mmCIF file of C-alpha atoms in Angstrom:
data_model
loop_
_atom_site.group_PDB
_atom_site.id
_atom_site.type_symbol
_atom_site.label_atom_id
_atom_site.label_comp_id
_atom_site.label_asym_id
_atom_site.label_seq_id
_atom_site.Cartn_x
_atom_site.Cartn_y
_atom_site.Cartn_z
ATOM 1 C CA MET A 13 -64.326 -44.952 32.539
ATOM 2 C CA SER A 14 -64.752 -46.267 28.936
ATOM 3 C CA THR A 15 -62.310 -48.818 27.218
ATOM 4 C CA ARG A 16 -61.919 -50.074 24.120
ATOM 5 C CA ILE A 17 -59.183 -52.566 22.718
ATOM 6 C CA ASP A 18 -59.217 -53.995 18.988
ATOM 7 C CA ILE A 19 -56.843 -56.421 17.323
ATOM 8 C CA PHE A 20 -57.669 -56.725 13.468
ATOM 9 C CA GLU A 21 -56.375 -56.296 10.221
ATOM 10 C CA ASP A 22 -57.691 -53.469 8.591
ATOM 11 C CA ASP A 23 -56.947 -49.746 8.648
ATOM 12 C CA PHE A 24 -58.053 -47.262 11.205
ATOM 13 C CA ASP A 25 -58.971 -43.739 11.296
ATOM 14 C CA ALA A 26 -56.654 -42.258 14.140
ATOM 15 C CA GLY A 27 -58.831 -38.948 13.784
ATOM 16 C CA ALA A 28 -61.966 -40.628 14.192
ATOM 17 C CA GLU A 29 -61.072 -42.964 16.872
ATOM 18 C CA ILE A 30 -59.759 -39.504 18.545
ATOM 19 C CA ALA A 31 -63.440 -38.140 18.277
ATOM 20 C CA ALA A 32 -65.154 -41.476 19.576
ATOM 21 C CA LEU A 33 -63.002 -41.110 22.538
ATOM 22 C CA LYS A 34 -64.028 -37.411 23.145
ATOM 23 C CA ALA A 35 -67.464 -38.441 22.863
ATOM 24 C CA GLN A 36 -67.467 -41.254 25.195
ATOM 25 C CA ALA A 37 -65.093 -39.669 27.884
ATOM 26 C CA GLY A 38 -67.176 -37.057 29.109
ATOM 27 C CA GLY A 39 -65.373 -34.015 30.833
ATOM 28 C CA ALA A 40 -62.115 -34.704 29.241
ATOM 29 C CA GLY A 41 -59.908 -31.854 29.065
ATOM 30 C CA ALA A 42 -56.975 -33.929 27.471
ATOM 31 C CA ILE A 43 -56.355 -36.616 25.023
ATOM 32 C CA ALA A 44 -52.832 -38.114 24.286
ATOM 33 C CA THR A 45 -52.271 -40.345 21.563
ATOM 34 C CA PHE A 46 -49.673 -42.284 20.090
ATOM 35 C CA THR A 47 -49.690 -44.002 16.359
ATOM 36 C CA GLY A 48 -46.903 -46.380 15.518
ATOM 37 C CA TYR A 49 -45.952 -46.941 11.922
ATOM 38 C CA VAL A 50 -44.034 -49.649 9.922
ATOM 39 C CA ARG A 51 -40.903 -47.771 9.477
ATOM 40 C CA GLY A 52 -39.254 -47.286 5.734
ATOM 41 C CA GLU A 53 -36.048 -49.327 6.798
ATOM 42 C CA ALA A 54 -33.867 -49.884 3.317
ATOM 43 C CA ASN A 55 -34.928 -53.078 1.286
ATOM 44 C CA LEU A 56 -37.728 -53.797 4.021
ATOM 45 C CA LYS A 57 -40.910 -54.879 1.908
ATOM 46 C CA ALA A 58 -43.147 -55.475 4.793
ATOM 47 C CA LEU A 59 -44.073 -56.795 8.161
ATOM 48 C CA THR A 60 -46.228 -59.507 9.025
ATOM 49 C CA LEU A 61 -47.627 -59.568 12.672
ATOM 50 C CA GLU A 62 -48.719 -62.679 14.082
ATOM 51 C CA HIS A 63 -50.496 -62.996 17.477
ATOM 52 C CA TYR A 64 -52.097 -65.157 20.493
ATOM 53 C CA PRO A 65 -55.701 -64.198 20.174
ATOM 54 C CA ALA A 66 -56.857 -65.723 23.322
ATOM 55 C CA MET A 67 -54.243 -64.013 25.191
ATOM 56 C CA THR A 68 -53.739 -60.501 23.347
ATOM 57 C CA ALA A 69 -56.647 -58.472 24.122
ATOM 58 C CA ARG A 70 -56.427 -60.010 27.912
ATOM 59 C CA GLU A 71 -53.440 -58.651 28.179
ATOM 60 C CA ILE A 72 -53.521 -55.591 27.265
ATOM 61 C CA ALA A 73 -56.566 -54.688 29.256
ATOM 62 C CA ARG A 74 -54.451 -55.751 32.215
ATOM 63 C CA HIS A 75 -52.419 -53.027 31.488
ATOM 64 C CA VAL A 76 -55.162 -50.281 30.750
ATOM 65 C CA ALA A 77 -56.571 -51.545 34.165
ATOM 66 C CA GLU A 78 -52.891 -50.812 35.772
ATOM 67 C CA ALA A 79 -52.991 -47.704 33.899
ATOM 68 C CA LYS A 80 -56.439 -46.604 35.288
ATOM 69 C CA ARG A 81 -55.412 -47.597 38.958
ATOM 70 C CA ARG A 82 -52.502 -45.094 38.779
ATOM 71 C CA TRP A 83 -53.856 -42.360 36.896
ATOM 72 C CA PRO A 84 -57.045 -40.686 36.758
ATOM 73 C CA LEU A 85 -58.210 -41.781 33.389
ATOM 74 C CA LEU A 86 -61.793 -41.090 31.580
ATOM 75 C CA GLY A 87 -61.223 -43.337 28.638
ATOM 76 C CA VAL A 88 -58.461 -45.351 26.672
ATOM 77 C CA ARG A 89 -58.882 -46.791 23.061
ATOM 78 C CA VAL A 90 -56.364 -49.006 21.576
ATOM 79 C CA ILE A 91 -55.930 -50.584 18.464
ATOM 80 C CA HIS A 92 -52.919 -52.965 17.287
ATOM 81 C CA ARG A 93 -53.123 -54.185 13.677
ATOM 82 C CA VAL A 94 -52.097 -57.655 12.350
ATOM 83 C CA GLY A 95 -51.308 -59.258 9.227
ATOM 84 C CA ARG A 96 -49.072 -58.152 6.172
ATOM 85 C CA LEU A 97 -48.148 -54.370 6.622
ATOM 86 C CA VAL A 98 -45.992 -52.274 4.341
ATOM 87 C CA PRO A 99 -43.841 -49.233 5.381
ATOM 88 C CA GLY A 100 -45.589 -46.341 6.213
ATOM 89 C CA ALA A 101 -48.801 -48.051 7.769
ATOM 90 C CA GLN A 102 -50.271 -47.678 10.466
ATOM 91 C CA ILE A 103 -49.507 -50.812 13.412
ATOM 92 C CA VAL A 104 -50.710 -49.364 16.801
ATOM 93 C CA PHE A 105 -52.845 -46.879 18.194
ATOM 94 C CA VAL A 106 -53.331 -45.819 21.900
ATOM 95 C CA ALA A 107 -55.560 -43.077 22.944
ATOM 96 C CA VAL A 108 -55.979 -41.740 26.368
ATOM 97 C CA ALA A 109 -58.621 -39.046 27.841
ATOM 98 C CA SER A 110 -58.231 -37.523 31.194
ATOM 99 C CA ALA A 111 -59.113 -34.393 32.783
ATOM 100 C CA HIS A 112 -55.509 -32.862 32.338
ATOM 101 C CA ARG A 113 -52.360 -33.344 30.425
ATOM 102 C CA ALA A 114 -50.113 -34.930 32.589
ATOM 103 C CA ALA A 115 -52.210 -38.302 33.182
ATOM 104 C CA ALA A 116 -52.558 -38.550 29.767
ATOM 105 C CA PHE A 117 -49.499 -38.206 28.555
ATOM 106 C CA ASP A 118 -47.826 -40.561 31.262
ATOM 107 C CA ALA A 119 -50.660 -43.334 30.890
ATOM 108 C CA CYS A 120 -50.200 -43.401 27.212
ATOM 109 C CA ALA A 121 -46.629 -43.944 27.522
ATOM 110 C CA PHE A 122 -47.213 -46.659 30.018
ATOM 111 C CA ILE A 123 -49.783 -48.759 28.208
ATOM 112 C CA MET A 124 -47.254 -48.287 24.885
ATOM 113 C CA ASP A 125 -44.313 -49.584 27.245
ATOM 114 C CA TYR A 126 -46.105 -52.510 28.604
ATOM 115 C CA LEU A 127 -47.645 -53.386 25.396
ATOM 116 C CA LYS A 128 -44.109 -53.561 23.915
ATOM 117 C CA VAL A 129 -43.010 -56.375 26.082
ATOM 118 C CA HIS A 130 -45.946 -58.189 27.280
ATOM 119 C CA ALA A 131 -48.454 -58.277 24.669
ATOM 120 C CA PRO A 132 -48.056 -61.368 22.336
ATOM 121 C CA PHE A 133 -47.238 -60.020 18.848
ATOM 122 C CA TRP A 134 -44.523 -61.239 16.697
ATOM 123 C CA LYS A 135 -43.086 -59.744 14.030
ATOM 124 C CA GLN A 136 -41.596 -61.015 10.811
ATOM 125 C CA GLU A 137 -39.617 -58.399 8.315
ATOM 126 C CA GLU A 138 -39.896 -59.435 4.478
ATOM 127 C CA TYR A 139 -36.740 -58.475 1.841
ATOM 128 C CA ASP A 140 -36.311 -59.339 -1.317
ATOM 129 C CA ASP A 141 -33.799 -62.091 -0.688
ATOM 130 C CA GLY A 142 -36.054 -63.843 2.368
ATOM 131 C CA VAL A 143 -37.770 -62.895 5.905
ATOM 132 C CA ARG A 144 -36.621 -62.887 9.454
ATOM 133 C CA TRP A 145 -38.263 -62.664 12.921
ATOM 134 C CA VAL A 146 -37.521 -59.424 14.681
ATOM 135 C CA ASP A 147 -35.529 -59.869 17.952
ATOM 136 C CA ALA A 148 -36.904 -58.518 21.001
ATOM 137 C CA LYS A 149 -34.935 -55.430 22.356
ATOM 138 C CA ALA A 150 -33.289 -54.582 25.688
ATOM 139 C CA SER A 151 -34.239 -51.136 25.201
ATOM 140 C CA ASP A 152 -37.810 -52.051 25.016
ATOM 141 C CA ASP A 153 -37.383 -53.911 28.537
ATOM 142 C CA ASP A 154 -35.635 -51.187 29.790
ATOM 143 C CA ALA A 155 -38.782 -48.754 28.778
ATOM 144 C CA ALA A 156 -41.278 -50.891 30.542
ATOM 145 C CA ALA A 157 -39.064 -51.281 33.821
ATOM 146 C CA LYS A 158 -38.682 -47.767 34.513
ATOM 147 C CA TRP A 159 -42.251 -47.771 35.392
ATOM 148 C CA LYS A 160 -42.287 -50.556 38.004
ATOM 149 C CA ARG A 161 -43.150 -49.205 41.592
ATOM 150 C CA MET B 18 -53.171 -80.545 27.553
ATOM 151 C CA LYS B 19 -53.756 -78.206 24.688
ATOM 152 C CA LEU B 20 -50.172 -77.023 23.220
ATOM 153 C CA LEU B 21 -49.546 -73.731 21.068
ATOM 154 C CA TYR B 22 -46.736 -72.605 19.233
ATOM 155 C CA PHE B 23 -45.842 -69.419 17.855
ATOM 156 C CA ALA B 24 -43.453 -67.100 15.629
ATOM 157 C CA TRP B 25 -40.213 -69.281 14.914
ATOM 158 C CA VAL B 26 -41.029 -71.905 17.741
ATOM 159 C CA ARG B 27 -44.156 -72.586 15.281
ATOM 160 C CA GLN B 28 -42.060 -72.697 12.139
ATOM 161 C CA LYS B 29 -39.429 -74.964 13.627
ATOM 162 C CA ILE B 30 -41.602 -77.241 14.904
ATOM 163 C CA GLY B 31 -44.211 -77.078 11.900
ATOM 164 C CA ARG B 32 -47.609 -76.814 13.433
ATOM 165 C CA SER B 33 -49.159 -74.014 15.390
ATOM 166 C CA GLU B 34 -50.804 -76.679 18.165
ATOM 167 C CA GLU B 35 -51.618 -79.987 18.997
ATOM 168 C CA MET B 36 -52.802 -81.830 22.086
ATOM 169 C CA LEU B 37 -50.789 -84.030 24.428
ATOM 170 C CA SER B 38 -51.634 -86.371 27.324
ATOM 171 C CA PRO B 39 -48.705 -85.694 29.360
ATOM 172 C CA SER B 40 -46.787 -88.100 31.439
ATOM 173 C CA SER B 41 -46.975 -87.897 35.235
ATOM 174 C CA GLN B 42 -42.967 -86.942 35.135
ATOM 175 C CA ILE B 43 -44.290 -83.872 33.783
ATOM 176 C CA ALA B 44 -44.752 -81.260 36.373
ATOM 177 C CA THR B 45 -43.647 -77.861 35.422
ATOM 178 C CA VAL B 46 -43.084 -75.423 32.322
ATOM 179 C CA ARG B 47 -39.729 -76.827 32.151
ATOM 180 C CA ASP B 48 -40.373 -80.586 31.980
ATOM 181 C CA LEU B 49 -42.886 -79.874 29.322
ATOM 182 C CA ALA B 50 -40.090 -78.018 27.427
ATOM 183 C CA GLU B 51 -37.601 -80.971 28.143
ATOM 184 C CA ALA B 52 -39.957 -83.686 26.957
ATOM 185 C CA LEU B 53 -40.758 -81.800 23.740
ATOM 186 C CA LYS B 54 -37.251 -81.047 22.911
ATOM 187 C CA ALA B 55 -36.301 -84.560 23.309
ATOM 188 C CA ARG B 56 -38.772 -85.539 20.536
ATOM 189 C CA GLY B 57 -35.285 -84.392 18.038
ATOM 190 C CA GLY B 58 -35.813 -82.763 14.872
ATOM 191 C CA GLY B 59 -37.818 -79.570 14.804
ATOM 192 C CA TYR B 60 -38.917 -79.930 18.462
ATOM 193 C CA ALA B 61 -35.113 -80.124 19.315
ATOM 194 C CA GLU B 62 -34.344 -76.871 17.557
ATOM 195 C CA ALA B 63 -37.180 -75.218 18.690
ATOM 196 C CA PHE B 64 -36.462 -75.857 22.085
ATOM 197 C CA GLY B 65 -32.740 -76.404 22.315
ATOM 198 C CA ASP B 66 -32.193 -72.786 23.917
ATOM 199 C CA LEU B 67 -34.539 -72.485 26.765
ATOM 200 C CA SER B 68 -33.409 -68.920 27.271
ATOM 201 C CA ARG B 69 -34.559 -67.755 24.359
ATOM 202 C CA LEU B 70 -37.798 -69.079 24.610
ATOM 203 C CA ARG B 71 -40.901 -67.646 26.779
ATOM 204 C CA ALA B 72 -44.236 -69.478 27.998
ATOM 205 C CA ALA B 73 -47.572 -69.051 29.042
ATOM 206 C CA VAL B 74 -50.100 -70.915 30.963
ATOM 207 C CA ASN B 75 -53.805 -70.388 30.269
ATOM 208 C CA GLN B 76 -53.031 -66.906 29.113
ATOM 209 C CA ASP B 77 -50.704 -65.538 31.054
ATOM 210 C CA HIS B 78 -47.068 -65.154 31.008
ATOM 211 C CA VAL B 79 -45.232 -67.447 33.246
ATOM 212 C CA ALA B 80 -41.649 -68.414 34.483
ATOM 213 C CA LEU B 81 -40.407 -72.066 33.375
ATOM 214 C CA ASP B 82 -40.765 -73.478 36.867
ATOM 215 C CA THR B 83 -44.346 -72.900 36.781
ATOM 216 C CA PRO B 84 -46.911 -75.991 37.245
ATOM 217 C CA VAL B 85 -48.512 -77.531 34.920
ATOM 218 C CA SER B 86 -51.799 -79.946 34.681
ATOM 219 C CA PRO B 87 -53.617 -82.061 32.088
ATOM 220 C CA ASP B 88 -56.246 -79.353 31.318
ATOM 221 C CA ASP B 89 -54.050 -76.517 30.872
ATOM 222 C CA GLU B 90 -53.407 -74.380 27.369
ATOM 223 C CA VAL B 91 -49.586 -74.351 27.406
ATOM 224 C CA ALA B 92 -47.932 -72.132 24.878
ATOM 225 C CA PHE B 93 -44.362 -71.558 23.914
ATOM 226 C CA PHE B 94 -42.981 -68.496 22.073
ATOM 227 C CA PRO B 95 -40.139 -66.219 21.488
ATOM 228 C CA PRO B 96 -39.608 -62.676 23.401
ATOM 229 C CA VAL B 97 -42.456 -60.549 21.858
ATOM 230 C CA THR B 98 -42.246 -57.825 19.384
ATOM 231 C CA GLY B 99 -45.660 -55.758 18.882
ATOM 232 C CA GLY B 100 -46.014 -52.293 19.096
#
């Protein structure tokens, strides 16, 4: 199974990533993707994301390995951007290839739910009158907890 | 021991990393957090409420009761907010 995980500042082309994953994941009958964007909330000028470089890719790789253990996957691509991002910008991309759709959908949601509560990223919101750190949400813990077994 | 701080923990302390020779009294992540809190100033603010903090030892998430040793890399940060 091909797994590629990148954390960087640059934007990415989701279509090109899907095509690359399809080329690597021979025999895939399904690719499920998730793309997260900076929400255009009132007065929000930008988000700045920082992370723990030595830990981030490793933590995501651990969750991808767990997804592979649970579902018959043919390939996984994860991209997470860091740095300053304006509303509408892409932040995160997860694409999962499998023979059939159920495994692709479920594994994509699983990787995203685990990334939200375990991958060491932090968001700071920037407004006209200052900045504030985003608080973690209990609903994200609940989303990850539903995969426990 | 290498210490790393992220997000508002980093901002309150005013630095992103530092080296520490831990005293023999420091056996766990919680002991380390309490020793840092006792330095006062930004440290006291950052470590004032340990329920708001998370920690990693050698790049793995850990509970506060996890043992630490002098060669470890210990990171303190708020609950994560990526994705």
